[in-house]
mmCIF file of C-alpha atoms in Angstrom:
data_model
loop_
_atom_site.group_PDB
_atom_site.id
_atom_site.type_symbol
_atom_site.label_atom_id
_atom_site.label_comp_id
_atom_site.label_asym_id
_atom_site.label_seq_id
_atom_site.Cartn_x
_atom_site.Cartn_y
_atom_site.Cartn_z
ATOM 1 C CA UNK A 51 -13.165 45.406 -18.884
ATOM 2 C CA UNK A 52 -9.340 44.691 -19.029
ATOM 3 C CA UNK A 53 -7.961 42.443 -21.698
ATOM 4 C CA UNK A 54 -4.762 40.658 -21.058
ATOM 5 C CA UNK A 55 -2.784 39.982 -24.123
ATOM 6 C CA UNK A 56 -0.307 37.538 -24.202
ATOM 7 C CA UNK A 57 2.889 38.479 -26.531
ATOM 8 C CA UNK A 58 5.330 36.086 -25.377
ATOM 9 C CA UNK A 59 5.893 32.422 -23.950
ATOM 10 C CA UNK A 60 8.705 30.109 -23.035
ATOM 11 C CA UNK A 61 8.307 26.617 -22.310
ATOM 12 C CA UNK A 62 10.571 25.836 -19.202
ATOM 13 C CA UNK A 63 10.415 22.329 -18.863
ATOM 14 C CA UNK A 64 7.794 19.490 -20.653
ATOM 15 C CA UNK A 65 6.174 16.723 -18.635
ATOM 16 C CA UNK A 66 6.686 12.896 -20.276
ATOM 17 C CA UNK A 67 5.105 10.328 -18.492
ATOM 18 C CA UNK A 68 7.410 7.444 -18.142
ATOM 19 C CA UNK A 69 7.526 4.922 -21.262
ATOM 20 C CA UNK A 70 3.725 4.598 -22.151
ATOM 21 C CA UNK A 71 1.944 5.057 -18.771
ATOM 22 C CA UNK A 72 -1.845 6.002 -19.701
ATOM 23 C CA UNK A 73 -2.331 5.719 -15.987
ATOM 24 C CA UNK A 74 0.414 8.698 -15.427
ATOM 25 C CA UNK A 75 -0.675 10.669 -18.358
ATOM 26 C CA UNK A 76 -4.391 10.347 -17.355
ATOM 27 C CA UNK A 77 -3.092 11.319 -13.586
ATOM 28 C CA UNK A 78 -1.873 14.371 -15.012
ATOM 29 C CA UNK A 79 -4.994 14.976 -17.354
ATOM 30 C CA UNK A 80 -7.121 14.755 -13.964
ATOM 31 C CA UNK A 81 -4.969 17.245 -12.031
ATOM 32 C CA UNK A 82 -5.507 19.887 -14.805
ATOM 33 C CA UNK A 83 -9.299 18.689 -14.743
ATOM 34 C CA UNK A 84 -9.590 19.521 -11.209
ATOM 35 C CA UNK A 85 -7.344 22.408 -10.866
ATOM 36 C CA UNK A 86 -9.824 23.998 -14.059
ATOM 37 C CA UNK A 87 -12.948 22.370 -11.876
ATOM 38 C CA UNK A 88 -11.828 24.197 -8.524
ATOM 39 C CA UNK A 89 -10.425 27.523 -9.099
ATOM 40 C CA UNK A 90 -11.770 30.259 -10.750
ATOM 41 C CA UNK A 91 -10.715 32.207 -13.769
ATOM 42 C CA UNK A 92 -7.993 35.015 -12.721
ATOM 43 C CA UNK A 93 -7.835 33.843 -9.126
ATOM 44 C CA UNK A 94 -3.707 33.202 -8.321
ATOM 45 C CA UNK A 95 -3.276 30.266 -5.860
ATOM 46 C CA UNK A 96 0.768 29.889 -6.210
ATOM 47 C CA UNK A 97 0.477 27.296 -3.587
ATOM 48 C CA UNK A 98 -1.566 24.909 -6.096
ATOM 49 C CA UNK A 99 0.825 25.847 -9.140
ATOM 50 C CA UNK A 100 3.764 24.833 -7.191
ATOM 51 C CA UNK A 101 1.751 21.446 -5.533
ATOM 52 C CA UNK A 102 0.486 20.927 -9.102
ATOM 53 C CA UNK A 103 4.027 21.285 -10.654
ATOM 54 C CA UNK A 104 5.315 18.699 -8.095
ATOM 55 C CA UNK A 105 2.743 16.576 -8.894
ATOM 56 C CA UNK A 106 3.191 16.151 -12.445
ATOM 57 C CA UNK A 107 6.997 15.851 -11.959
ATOM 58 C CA UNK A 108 6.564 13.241 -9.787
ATOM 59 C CA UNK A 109 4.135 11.383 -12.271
ATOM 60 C CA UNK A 110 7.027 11.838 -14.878
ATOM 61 C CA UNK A 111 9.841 10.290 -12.720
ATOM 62 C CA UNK A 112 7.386 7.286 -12.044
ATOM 63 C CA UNK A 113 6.072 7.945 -8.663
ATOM 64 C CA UNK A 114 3.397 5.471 -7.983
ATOM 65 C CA UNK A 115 -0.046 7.510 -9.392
ATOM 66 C CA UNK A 116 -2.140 6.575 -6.924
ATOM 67 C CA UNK A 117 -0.533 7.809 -3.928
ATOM 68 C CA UNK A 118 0.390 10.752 -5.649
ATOM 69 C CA UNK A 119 -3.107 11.783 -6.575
ATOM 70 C CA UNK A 120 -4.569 11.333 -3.196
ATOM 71 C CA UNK A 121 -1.845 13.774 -1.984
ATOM 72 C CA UNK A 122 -2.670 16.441 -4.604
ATOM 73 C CA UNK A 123 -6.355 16.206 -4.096
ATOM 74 C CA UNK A 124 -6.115 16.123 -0.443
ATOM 75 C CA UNK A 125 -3.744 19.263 -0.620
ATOM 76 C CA UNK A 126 -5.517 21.376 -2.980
ATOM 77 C CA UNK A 127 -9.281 20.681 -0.735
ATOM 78 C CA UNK A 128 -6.666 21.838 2.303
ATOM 79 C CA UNK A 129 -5.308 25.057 0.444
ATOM 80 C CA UNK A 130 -8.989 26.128 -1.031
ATOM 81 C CA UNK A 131 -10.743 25.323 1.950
ATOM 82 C CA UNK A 132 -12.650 22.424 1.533
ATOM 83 C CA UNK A 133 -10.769 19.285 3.012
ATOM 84 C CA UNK A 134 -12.473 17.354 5.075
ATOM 85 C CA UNK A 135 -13.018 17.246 8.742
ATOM 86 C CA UNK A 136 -10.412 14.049 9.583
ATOM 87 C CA UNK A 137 -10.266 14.533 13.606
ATOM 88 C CA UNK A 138 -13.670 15.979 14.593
ATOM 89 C CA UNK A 139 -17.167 15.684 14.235
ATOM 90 C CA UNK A 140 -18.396 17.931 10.486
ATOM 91 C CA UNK A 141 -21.556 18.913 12.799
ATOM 92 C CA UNK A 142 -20.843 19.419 16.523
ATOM 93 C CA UNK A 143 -17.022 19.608 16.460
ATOM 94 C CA UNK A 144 -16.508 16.829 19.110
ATOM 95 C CA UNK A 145 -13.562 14.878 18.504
ATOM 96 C CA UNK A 146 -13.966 11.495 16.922
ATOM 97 C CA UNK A 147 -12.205 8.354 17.930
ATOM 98 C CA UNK A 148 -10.290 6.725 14.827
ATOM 99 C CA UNK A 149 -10.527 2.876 15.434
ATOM 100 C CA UNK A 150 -12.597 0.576 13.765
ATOM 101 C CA UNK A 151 -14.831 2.116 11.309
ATOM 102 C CA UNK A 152 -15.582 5.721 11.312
ATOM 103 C CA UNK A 153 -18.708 7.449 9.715
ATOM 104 C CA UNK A 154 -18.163 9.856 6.760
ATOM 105 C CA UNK A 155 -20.337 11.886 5.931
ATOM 106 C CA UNK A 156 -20.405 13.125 2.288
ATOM 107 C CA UNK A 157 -22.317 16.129 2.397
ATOM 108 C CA UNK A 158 -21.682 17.067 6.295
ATOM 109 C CA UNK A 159 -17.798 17.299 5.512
ATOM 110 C CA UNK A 160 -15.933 15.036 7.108
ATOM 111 C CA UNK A 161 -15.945 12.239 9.800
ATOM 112 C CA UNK A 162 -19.391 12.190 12.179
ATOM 113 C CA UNK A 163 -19.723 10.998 15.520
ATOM 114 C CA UNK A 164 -22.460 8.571 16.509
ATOM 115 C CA UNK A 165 -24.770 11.091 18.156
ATOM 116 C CA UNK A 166 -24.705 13.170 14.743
ATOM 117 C CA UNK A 167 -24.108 10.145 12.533
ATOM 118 C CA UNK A 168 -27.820 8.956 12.798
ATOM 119 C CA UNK A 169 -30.691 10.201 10.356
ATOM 120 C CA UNK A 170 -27.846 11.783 7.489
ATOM 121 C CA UNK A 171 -27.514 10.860 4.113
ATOM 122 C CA UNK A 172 -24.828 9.983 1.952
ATOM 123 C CA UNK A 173 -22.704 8.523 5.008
ATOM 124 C CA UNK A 174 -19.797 6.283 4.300
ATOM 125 C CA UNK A 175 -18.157 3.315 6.649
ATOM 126 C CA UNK A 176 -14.558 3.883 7.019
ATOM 127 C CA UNK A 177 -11.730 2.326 7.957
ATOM 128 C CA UNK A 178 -10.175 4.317 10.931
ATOM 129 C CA UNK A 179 -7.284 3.471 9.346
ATOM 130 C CA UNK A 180 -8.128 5.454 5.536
ATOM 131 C CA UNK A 181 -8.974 8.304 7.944
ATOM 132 C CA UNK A 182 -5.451 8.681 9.429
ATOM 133 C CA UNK A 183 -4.378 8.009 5.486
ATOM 134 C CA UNK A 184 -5.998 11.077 4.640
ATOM 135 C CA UNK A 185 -4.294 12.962 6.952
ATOM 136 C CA UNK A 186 -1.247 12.001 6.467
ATOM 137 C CA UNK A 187 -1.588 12.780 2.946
ATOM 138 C CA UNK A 188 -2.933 16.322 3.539
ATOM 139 C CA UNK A 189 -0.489 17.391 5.463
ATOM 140 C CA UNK A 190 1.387 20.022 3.574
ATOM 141 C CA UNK A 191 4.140 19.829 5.928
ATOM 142 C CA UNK A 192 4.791 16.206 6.217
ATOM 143 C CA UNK A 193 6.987 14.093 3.925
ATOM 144 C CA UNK A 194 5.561 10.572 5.265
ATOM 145 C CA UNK A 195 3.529 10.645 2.701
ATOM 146 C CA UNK A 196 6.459 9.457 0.372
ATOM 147 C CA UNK A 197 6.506 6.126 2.072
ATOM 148 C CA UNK A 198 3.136 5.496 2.566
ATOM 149 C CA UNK A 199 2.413 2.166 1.787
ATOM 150 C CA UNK A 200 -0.938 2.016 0.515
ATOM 151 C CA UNK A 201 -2.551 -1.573 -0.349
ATOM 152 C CA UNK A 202 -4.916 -2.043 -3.160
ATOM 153 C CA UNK A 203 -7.466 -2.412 -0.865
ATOM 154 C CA UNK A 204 -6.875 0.452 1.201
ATOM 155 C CA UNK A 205 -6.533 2.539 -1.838
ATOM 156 C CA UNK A 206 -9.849 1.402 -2.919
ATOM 157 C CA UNK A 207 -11.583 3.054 -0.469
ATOM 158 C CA UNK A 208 -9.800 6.279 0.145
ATOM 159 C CA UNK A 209 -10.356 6.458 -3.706
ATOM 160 C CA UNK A 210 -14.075 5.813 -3.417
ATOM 161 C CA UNK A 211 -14.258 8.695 -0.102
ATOM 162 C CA UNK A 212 -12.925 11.370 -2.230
ATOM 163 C CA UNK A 213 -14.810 10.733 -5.516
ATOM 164 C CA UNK A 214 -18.090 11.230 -3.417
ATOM 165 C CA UNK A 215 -16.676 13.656 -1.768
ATOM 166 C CA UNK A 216 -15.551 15.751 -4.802
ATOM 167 C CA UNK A 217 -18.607 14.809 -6.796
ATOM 168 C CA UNK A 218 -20.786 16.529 -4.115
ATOM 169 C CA UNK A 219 -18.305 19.065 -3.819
ATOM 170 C CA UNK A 220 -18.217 19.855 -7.482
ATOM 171 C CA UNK A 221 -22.407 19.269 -7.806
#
């Protein structure tokens, strides 16, 4: 059993959400939340410090909260292995053609195509158009993401995908 004793600590910077944003300081209470909810104990993952430092400094400099969540959460499912499928089929791999509405399947992993689609459960109607969102906003590489105009509606939905998806991630 080894015990790891802390002697010493520095704080290098504090996080103030701007004026009195609950919506920021919740945003940041939720990446903590999910970061404890999806890691384990011990287990380094620099990749998600540094993401999760970026995201709370962009909550704190006002970055619109919604946009900025998606991207963490979409991130940190890429970097632990658990995004979603956006491109091809969860069960037979075949790509999948994003116009219209695509099926999402919440416990196959990702976007279905019709032949696998029918008899699953917990399958969602997308907008082809969320799909690419997603994407967009899990790509660690991109900066597009920044101006990313996401409408209330849009953001509706991609908010209702992922909270399936991470509740039947998460059990």
């Amino acid at each position: 059993v080894a015990i790891a004793l802390l002697t010493e600590a520095k704080l290098l910077r504090r996080f103030r959400v701007p004026g009195r944003s609950l919506s920021s300081l919740y945003a940041g209470y939720y990446v903590a939340e999910l970061l404890n909810e999806l890691t384990d104990q011990y287990d380094p993952h620099p990749e998600l410090f540094e993401l999760a430092d970026q995201t709370l400094g962009g909550l704190c400099a006002g970055e619109p909260v919604g946009r900025r969540v998606l991207r963490f959460e979409l991130i940190a499912l890429r970097e632990l292995g658990h995004l979603p499928s956006l491109d091809v089929c969860a069960d037979c791999g075949a790509a999948v053609e994003l116009k219209g509405r695509v099926a999402f399947g919440q416990l196959a992993g990702g976007v279905l195509c019709g032949r696998c689609r029918l008899g699953k459960k917990q399958v969602a109607s997308v907008t082809a158009g969320a799909i690419r969102a997603m994407a967009g906003l899990a790509d660690p590489a991109s900066r597009s993401w920044q101006r990313m105009e996401i409408d209330d509606r849009a953001g509706g939905e991609l908010r209702g995908v992922l909270n399936h998806y991470l509740y039947n991630l998460l059990g």
